[in-house]
Coordinates of C-alpha atoms in Angstrom, one line a residue:
M1 CA -4.9 -9.8 -0.5
P2 CA -3.7 -6.3 -0.3
K3 CA -4.3 -4.2 2.8
A4 CA -5.8 -2.4 0.7
E5 CA -8.0 -4.9 -1.0
A6 CA -9.3 -6.5 2.4
A7 CA -9.1 -2.8 4.6
A8 CA -12.0 -1.8 2.1
R9 CA -14.2 -5.0 2.3
T10 CA -14.0 -4.8 6.3
A11 CA -15.3 -1.6 6.0
R12 CA -17.7 -1.9 3.6
R13 CA -19.6 -5.4 5.8
I14 CA -19.0 -3.0 8.7
D15 CA -21.3 0.0 6.8
P16 CA -22.5 -1.1 2.7
R17 CA -23.1 2.5 2.9
S18 CA -19.5 4.4 3.7
P19 CA -18.2 5.1 0.2
V20 CA -14.7 3.5 0.0
Q21 CA -11.9 3.6 -2.8
A22 CA -9.1 1.1 -2.6
M23 CA -6.3 1.7 -4.5
A24 CA -3.7 -1.7 -3.9
E25 CA -0.8 1.1 -5.8
S26 CA 2.9 2.6 -3.7
I27 CA 2.4 4.7 -1.9
L28 CA 6.1 6.8 -3.9
D29 CA 3.6 6.7 -6.2
T30 CA 4.1 10.8 -6.2
E31 CA 0.0 10.5 -7.7
V32 CA -1.1 8.3 -5.2
W33 CA 1.3 10.4 -2.2
L34 CA -0.8 14.0 -3.5
S35 CA -4.8 11.6 -3.7
L36 CA -3.7 11.1 0.5
R37 CA -3.4 15.5 0.0
C38 CA -7.2 15.4 1.3
A39 CA -7.3 12.5 4.6
D40 CA -7.5 13.8 8.1
L41 CA -5.8 10.8 9.6
V42 CA -3.3 8.4 8.7
F43 CA -2.6 5.4 9.0
G44 CA 0.4 3.6 8.2
A45 CA 0.9 -0.1 7.9
V46 CA 4.1 0.1 6.2
D47 CA 7.3 -2.6 5.6
G48 CA 9.3 -0.4 4.5
H49 CA 11.6 2.4 5.8
A50 CA 11.3 4.8 2.5
S51 CA 7.3 4.4 2.5
R52 CA 7.2 6.0 6.1
W53 CA 9.7 8.4 5.2
A54 CA 7.0 9.3 2.1
L55 CA 4.1 9.4 5.0
N56 CA 5.9 11.1 7.6
A57 CA 6.5 14.1 4.8
L58 CA 3.1 13.5 3.8
A59 CA 1.7 14.8 7.1
V60 CA 4.3 17.3 8.2
Q61 CA 4.0 19.3 4.7
Y62 CA 0.4 19.4 5.1
A63 CA 0.0 18.8 8.4
R64 CA -1.4 15.3 9.3
P65 CA -1.4 13.6 12.5
Y66 CA -0.6 10.2 10.6
I67 CA 0.3 7.0 13.2
D68 CA 2.6 4.9 12.7
T69 CA 2.5 1.0 12.9
S70 CA 5.9 -1.9 13.3
A71 CA 5.9 -4.9 14.0
E72 CA 8.8 -7.5 15.0
I73 CA 9.4 -11.0 15.7
T74 CA 13.3 -11.4 16.2
R75 CA 16.0 -13.8 18.2
S76 CA 19.4 -13.4 18.7
P77 CA 22.0 -16.0 18.5
G78 CA 21.6 -17.9 22.1
G79 CA 18.8 -15.4 23.3
P80 CA 14.9 -15.1 23.5
L81 CA 12.7 -15.3 21.3
D82 CA 12.1 -10.7 20.3
V83 CA 8.1 -10.6 19.5
S84 CA 7.0 -6.4 20.0
G85 CA 6.0 -3.2 18.0
H86 CA 5.3 0.1 18.5
V87 CA 2.4 3.0 18.1
A88 CA 3.6 6.4 17.1
T89 CA 1.3 9.2 17.2
V90 CA 3.2 12.1 15.2
T91 CA 1.0 16.0 15.9
P92 CA 1.1 18.4 12.8
A93 CA 2.6 20.2 16.4
G94 CA 5.0 17.6 17.2
P95 CA 7.5 15.5 16.6
C96 CA 8.3 14.5 13.1
L97 CA 8.1 10.3 13.1
L98 CA 11.6 10.4 12.4
R99 CA 12.4 12.5 15.9
L100 CA 10.7 9.1 16.6
S101 CA 13.0 6.7 15.5
G102 CA 10.1 5.5 12.7
Y103 CA 12.4 5.2 9.8
D104 CA 16.0 5.3 9.6
P105 CA 17.2 7.7 6.7
A106 CA 20.1 5.3 5.0
A107 CA 17.3 2.9 4.1
A108 CA 14.5 4.7 3.4
S109 CA 17.3 6.5 0.6
T110 CA 18.6 3.1 0.3
E111 CA 15.3 1.9 -1.1
L112 CA 14.1 4.4 -3.1
D113 CA 17.6 3.1 -5.0
S114 CA 15.8 -0.1 -6.6
A115 CA 19.2 -0.6 -8.6
L116 CA 21.4 0.5 -5.1
T117 CA 19.2 -2.6 -3.0
T118 CA 19.6 -4.9 -5.5
A119 CA 23.4 -5.2 -5.3
K120 CA 24.1 -4.8 -1.9
R121 CA 21.4 -8.1 -1.5
N122 CA 22.9 -9.6 -4.1
A123 CA 26.5 -8.5 -1.8
G124 CA 25.2 -9.9 0.8
Y125 CA 25.1 -6.6 2.6
L126 CA 21.0 -6.9 2.8
R127 CA 20.0 -9.1 5.9
D128 CA 16.2 -9.2 4.1
D129 CA 15.2 -11.8 1.0
P130 CA 12.4 -10.8 -1.0
G131 CA 11.5 -14.7 -1.1
E132 CA 11.4 -15.5 2.0
P133 CA 8.7 -15.4 3.7
T134 CA 7.4 -13.6 6.1
P135 CA 5.1 -14.4 9.4
S136 CA 2.0 -12.6 10.3
V137 CA 1.2 -13.5 13.9
I138 CA -2.2 -12.7 14.8
F139 CA -1.7 -11.7 18.0
L140 CA 1.0 -9.5 18.1
N141 CA -1.1 -7.5 14.9
Q142 CA -4.4 -7.7 17.0
A143 CA -2.7 -6.1 20.0
I144 CA -0.4 -3.6 17.8
A145 CA -3.7 -2.8 16.3
G146 CA -5.4 -1.5 19.6
V147 CA -3.1 0.6 20.8
A148 CA -3.2 2.1 17.5
L149 CA -6.9 2.8 17.9
G150 CA -7.2 3.9 21.1
E151 CA -4.4 6.9 19.9
A152 CA -6.5 7.5 16.9
L153 CA -9.7 7.5 19.3
N154 CA -8.3 9.5 21.1
L155 CA -6.2 12.6 18.5
V156 CA -10.2 13.1 17.7
A157 CA -11.7 13.0 21.1
G158 CA -9.2 14.2 23.3
W159 CA -10.0 11.6 26.5
H160 CA -5.6 11.8 26.7
R161 CA -2.5 13.6 25.9
P162 CA -1.6 12.5 22.7
R163 CA 1.5 9.7 23.2
P164 CA 4.4 10.4 21.5
Y165 CA 5.9 6.6 21.2
T166 CA 4.1 3.6 22.6
L167 CA 6.3 0.1 22.8
I168 CA 4.9 -3.4 23.1
D169 CA 6.6 -6.1 24.5
L170 CA 4.9 -9.2 24.5
S171 CA 7.4 -11.4 25.2
D172 CA 7.6 -9.6 29.3
P173 CA 4.3 -7.9 28.8
A174 CA 4.9 -3.8 28.7
L175 CA 3.4 -1.2 27.4
T176 CA 5.9 1.4 27.4
S177 CA 5.2 5.2 26.8
I178 CA 8.0 7.0 25.1
D179 CA 8.3 11.7 25.6
A180 CA 10.0 12.7 22.6
E181 CA 10.0 16.7 22.2
R182 CA 10.7 18.8 18.3
Q183 CA 13.6 19.4 17.3
P184 CA 14.8 22.9 15.8
D185 CA 17.3 21.2 13.4
C186 CA 15.7 18.5 12.5
P187 CA 15.6 18.4 8.8
A188 CA 12.7 16.4 8.2
C189 CA 10.7 19.2 10.3
G190 CA 13.3 22.4 11.3
P191 CA 12.5 24.5 9.6
D192 CA 14.1 24.1 6.4
S193 CA 11.0 21.5 5.7
A194 CA 7.6 21.8 3.8
R195 CA 6.4 21.8 7.3
A196 CA 2.5 23.5 7.4
E197 CA 4.0 24.5 2.8
G198 CA 0.7 22.1 2.1
D199 CA -0.1 22.9 -2.1
A200 CA 2.4 25.5 -1.3
A201 CA 5.5 23.6 -1.6
P202 CA 5.7 20.3 -3.9
P203 CA 6.0 16.8 -3.4
P204 CA 9.1 15.1 -2.2
H205 CA 11.0 13.4 -4.3
L206 CA 9.8 9.6 -4.3
T207 CA 12.1 7.8 -6.5
T208 CA 15.7 8.4 -6.6
P209 CA 15.7 10.6 -9.9
T210 CA 17.9 9.2 -13.1
P211 CA 22.1 9.9 -13.5
P212 CA 21.9 11.8 -16.7
P213 CA 23.8 10.2 -19.8
R214 CA 27.8 10.2 -20.0
P215 CA 28.5 13.3 -22.2
P216 CA 30.2 12.2 -25.8
H217 CA 33.4 10.1 -25.0
I218 CA 36.0 12.3 -27.2

């Protein structure tokens, strides 16, 4: 079941009177991206770098709080199993997700170019395989969601200073809070960005532009 439908079903069960609008669409669709302008708070529960880049651009341009979540289970050759995740909190006055190492711009560009992604995957340069099942470990997801919910409640009630970045390690259980500051030269939220411009700035290019046709051979 798509995450949007599962979330909508849960919200309606909690309070059937709550107005819920579910869109099982890609955030990389410009119309979908624009529809989130009215949100007071944005949660990111996405898997790709391009999706995180798009949500970060929305938070920066419209000065919206954005809470990003990530979970990862890896094992290095001969090493222990790493079960971890993060919660990054982007606030209008704080550093954006790029400064919090929440996504890789190069990986985002690759994901936006579907032809390049396919070529790299076929050549063995990408580890991910869309056909390979990925584990959904409920105890890890619940731990990360719990921390994210705490940060969201803090944005509403202000019971502690916002934590820009929290690492969740369930292999050797620990929460590590990492501080961060805005950087004036950040390409995503610096002076040359659309920070807090709202509708005065156009939406970002969410897809790779189609190259113009080649001129006829003379």
